[in-house]
Amino acid sequence: MNRMKSTIVKASSPSDERPVTFDIIKSRSRIRPVWDKDDLVFKMKITLQAQVLASDSNLRITDPANIAKLRTALKEEVERIIRKAFDESLRHKANFYKLGERVELRYPKRFASIKEKWQHYYAEHARLELEIDPYIKRAGGEQDPLRAEYGEQEGGGS
């Protein structure tokens, strides 16, 4: 709903499945309800900017090819989180995100015919289509800027 200021998302690195932590610093979403026969499809498009806060992965996050892999990992994790929340709203027949209001604004006559049974209709007929476009603005910390042995630098210095 374009209200998110900042949030932390932890995803698995595509190289070794170790955690990479992102700070989503800006996001923009658009939700458009569309009828597909009797089903109601919510088409959600999300663009977001993130920075890498930390990485326990051996993936070099300054490499442009690896940034593309991290974008995919972030996209998949954000999609997983949103789908889980949407599925929970269906399971509980709860209009968490005020999606009914969006339907009513866009299709007032059709919504009027289901308004009394909205929670049930929502639970039985709603679907979500997601398009997520992440942009990694800055690469932050990575696992091995210094050696892991408590501050010992590479090259044998102490």
GROMACS .gro file of C-alpha atoms in nm:
model
  158
    1MET     CA    1   0.000   0.000   0.000
    2ASN     CA    2   0.307   0.221  -0.048
    3ARG     CA    3   0.345   0.279   0.325
    4MET     CA    4   0.657   0.074   0.390
    5LYS     CA    5   0.944   0.291   0.503
    6SER     CA    6   1.210   0.028   0.561
    7THR     CA    7   1.210  -0.341   0.621
    8ILE     CA    8   1.468  -0.616   0.655
    9VAL     CA    9   1.450  -0.927   0.436
   10LYS     CA   10   1.680  -1.224   0.468
   11ALA     CA   11   1.728  -1.440   0.159
   12SER     CA   12   1.947  -1.737   0.076
   13SER     CA   13   2.251  -1.677  -0.140
   14PRO     CA   14   2.227  -1.845  -0.480
   15SER     CA   15   2.584  -1.970  -0.448
   16ASP     CA   16   2.583  -2.146  -0.110
   17GLU     CA   17   2.238  -2.097   0.050
   18ARG     CA   18   2.392  -1.886   0.330
   19PRO     CA   19   2.199  -1.579   0.446
   20VAL     CA   20   2.215  -1.241   0.279
   21THR     CA   21   2.031  -0.962   0.459
   22PHE     CA   22   1.870  -0.679   0.263
   23ASP     CA   23   1.726  -0.352   0.382
   24ILE     CA   24   1.438  -0.250   0.157
   25ILE     CA   25   1.473   0.125   0.162
   26LYS     CA   26   1.201   0.218  -0.085
   27SER     CA   27   0.909   0.039  -0.243
   28ARG     CA   28   0.617   0.117  -0.464
   29SER     CA   29   0.324  -0.111  -0.531
   30ARG     CA   30   0.023  -0.110  -0.757
   31ILE     CA   31  -0.268  -0.349  -0.711
   32ARG     CA   32  -0.528  -0.386  -0.981
   33PRO     CA   33  -0.827  -0.617  -0.948
   34VAL     CA   34  -0.930  -0.792  -1.270
   35TRP     CA   35  -1.216  -1.036  -1.326
   36ASP     CA   36  -1.139  -1.369  -1.490
   37LYS     CA   37  -1.489  -1.512  -1.529
   38ASP     CA   38  -1.597  -1.563  -1.166
   39ASP     CA   39  -1.246  -1.542  -1.025
   40LEU     CA   40  -1.104  -1.217  -0.900
   41VAL     CA   41  -0.737  -1.175  -0.984
   42PHE     CA   42  -0.535  -0.915  -0.797
   43LYS     CA   43  -0.248  -0.810  -1.021
   44MET     CA   44   0.021  -0.668  -0.798
   45LYS     CA   45   0.330  -0.494  -0.929
   46ILE     CA   46   0.602  -0.404  -0.680
   47THR     CA   47   0.920  -0.214  -0.745
   48LEU     CA   48   1.168  -0.186  -0.465
   49GLN     CA   49   1.511  -0.055  -0.386
   50ALA     CA   50   1.728  -0.243  -0.143
   51GLN     CA   51   2.076  -0.239  -0.005
   52VAL     CA   52   2.273  -0.537   0.116
   53LEU     CA   53   2.323  -0.500   0.489
   54ALA     CA   54   2.526  -0.814   0.544
   55SER     CA   55   2.621  -1.138   0.377
   56ASP     CA   56   2.745  -1.463   0.525
   57SER     CA   57   2.782  -1.600   0.175
   58ASN     CA   58   3.103  -1.652  -0.017
   59LEU     CA   59   2.936  -1.470  -0.308
   60ARG     CA   60   3.120  -1.151  -0.402
   61ILE     CA   61   2.844  -0.896  -0.388
   62THR     CA   62   3.038  -0.632  -0.578
   63ASP     CA   63   3.040  -0.842  -0.897
   64PRO     CA   64   2.760  -0.722  -1.133
   65ALA     CA   65   2.675  -1.081  -1.233
   66ASN     CA   66   2.630  -1.169  -0.867
   67ILE     CA   67   2.415  -0.861  -0.809
   68ALA     CA   68   2.178  -1.001  -1.073
   69LYS     CA   69   2.169  -1.333  -0.883
   70LEU     CA   70   2.100  -1.149  -0.558
   71ARG     CA   71   1.816  -0.957  -0.724
   72THR     CA   72   1.660  -1.290  -0.817
   73ALA     CA   73   1.704  -1.423  -0.463
   74LEU     CA   74   1.549  -1.106  -0.318
   75LYS     CA   75   1.263  -1.120  -0.567
   76GLU     CA   76   1.188  -1.482  -0.476
   77GLU     CA   77   1.195  -1.413  -0.103
   78VAL     CA   78   0.970  -1.106  -0.127
   79GLU     CA   79   0.730  -1.307  -0.344
   80ARG     CA   80   0.729  -1.591  -0.091
   81ILE     CA   81   0.648  -1.349   0.193
   82ILE     CA   82   0.368  -1.176   0.002
   83ARG     CA   83   0.214  -1.503  -0.119
   84LYS     CA   84   0.220  -1.642   0.233
   85ALA     CA   85   0.041  -1.332   0.368
   86PHE     CA   86  -0.213  -1.343   0.086
   87ASP     CA   87  -0.279  -1.715   0.138
   88GLU     CA   88  -0.329  -1.653   0.511
   89SER     CA   89  -0.580  -1.380   0.434
   90LEU     CA   90  -0.772  -1.625   0.215
   91ARG     CA   91  -0.757  -1.897   0.479
   92HIS     CA   92  -0.897  -1.663   0.744
   93LYS     CA   93  -1.144  -1.501   0.501
   94ALA     CA   94  -0.992  -1.171   0.607
   95ASN     CA   95  -0.963  -0.863   0.390
   96PHE     CA   96  -0.625  -0.765   0.542
   97TYR     CA   97  -0.524  -0.535   0.262
   98LYS     CA   98  -0.861  -0.372   0.194
   99LEU     CA   99  -0.873  -0.539  -0.144
  100GLY     CA  100  -1.252  -0.529  -0.136
  101GLU     CA  101  -1.237  -0.151  -0.142
  102ARG     CA  102  -1.027  -0.165  -0.457
  103VAL     CA  103  -1.279  -0.395  -0.621
  104GLU     CA  104  -1.568  -0.174  -0.515
  105LEU     CA  105  -1.401   0.137  -0.660
  106ARG     CA  106  -1.318  -0.029  -0.990
  107TYR     CA  107  -1.632  -0.241  -1.033
  108PRO     CA  108  -1.907  -0.086  -0.817
  109LYS     CA  109  -2.203  -0.270  -0.976
  110ARG     CA  110  -2.040  -0.610  -0.976
  111PHE     CA  111  -1.912  -0.564  -0.622
  112ALA     CA  112  -2.261  -0.469  -0.502
  113SER     CA  113  -2.381  -0.816  -0.604
  114ILE     CA  114  -2.123  -0.989  -0.379
  115LYS     CA  115  -2.081  -0.732  -0.104
  116GLU     CA  116  -2.292  -0.924   0.152
  117LYS     CA  117  -2.087  -1.239   0.105
  118TRP     CA  118  -1.752  -1.070   0.037
  119GLN     CA  119  -1.539  -1.266   0.288
  120HIS     CA  120  -1.659  -1.599   0.152
  121TYR     CA  121  -1.631  -1.485  -0.209
  122TYR     CA  122  -1.281  -1.353  -0.145
  123ALA     CA  123  -1.169  -1.680   0.014
  124GLU     CA  124  -1.309  -1.891  -0.270
  125HIS     CA  125  -1.241  -1.682  -0.579
  126ALA     CA  126  -0.941  -1.452  -0.520
  127ARG     CA  127  -0.604  -1.513  -0.681
  128LEU     CA  128  -0.281  -1.317  -0.680
  129GLU     CA  129  -0.051  -1.244  -0.973
  130LEU     CA  130   0.278  -1.087  -0.871
  131GLU     CA  131   0.536  -0.893  -1.064
  132ILE     CA  132   0.830  -0.790  -0.849
  133ASP     CA  133   1.114  -0.573  -0.974
  134PRO     CA  134   1.393  -0.534  -0.718
  135TYR     CA  135   1.685  -0.299  -0.759
  136ILE     CA  136   1.991  -0.332  -0.539
  137LYS     CA  137   2.116   0.020  -0.486
  138ARG     CA  138   2.414  -0.049  -0.264
  139ALA     CA  139   2.616  -0.350  -0.163
  140GLY     CA  140   2.685  -0.338   0.208
  141GLY     CA  141   2.886  -0.578   0.420
  142GLU     CA  142   3.005  -0.917   0.310
  143GLN     CA  143   3.133  -1.215   0.496
  144ASP     CA  144   3.504  -1.180   0.446
  145PRO     CA  145   3.622  -0.818   0.425
  146LEU     CA  146   3.865  -0.922   0.697
  147ARG     CA  147   3.961  -1.278   0.781
  148ALA     CA  148   3.718  -1.461   1.001
  149GLU     CA  149   3.986  -1.548   1.256
  150TYR     CA  150   3.902  -1.252   1.481
  151GLY     CA  151   4.052  -0.969   1.286
  152GLU     CA  152   4.352  -1.136   1.129
  153GLN     CA  153   4.401  -0.981   0.787
  154GLU     CA  154   4.475  -1.179   0.476
  155GLY     CA  155   4.841  -1.183   0.385
  156GLY     CA  156   4.967  -1.294   0.726
  157GLY     CA  157   4.973  -0.957   0.906
  158SER     CA  158   4.861  -0.923   1.267
   0.00000   0.00000   0.00000
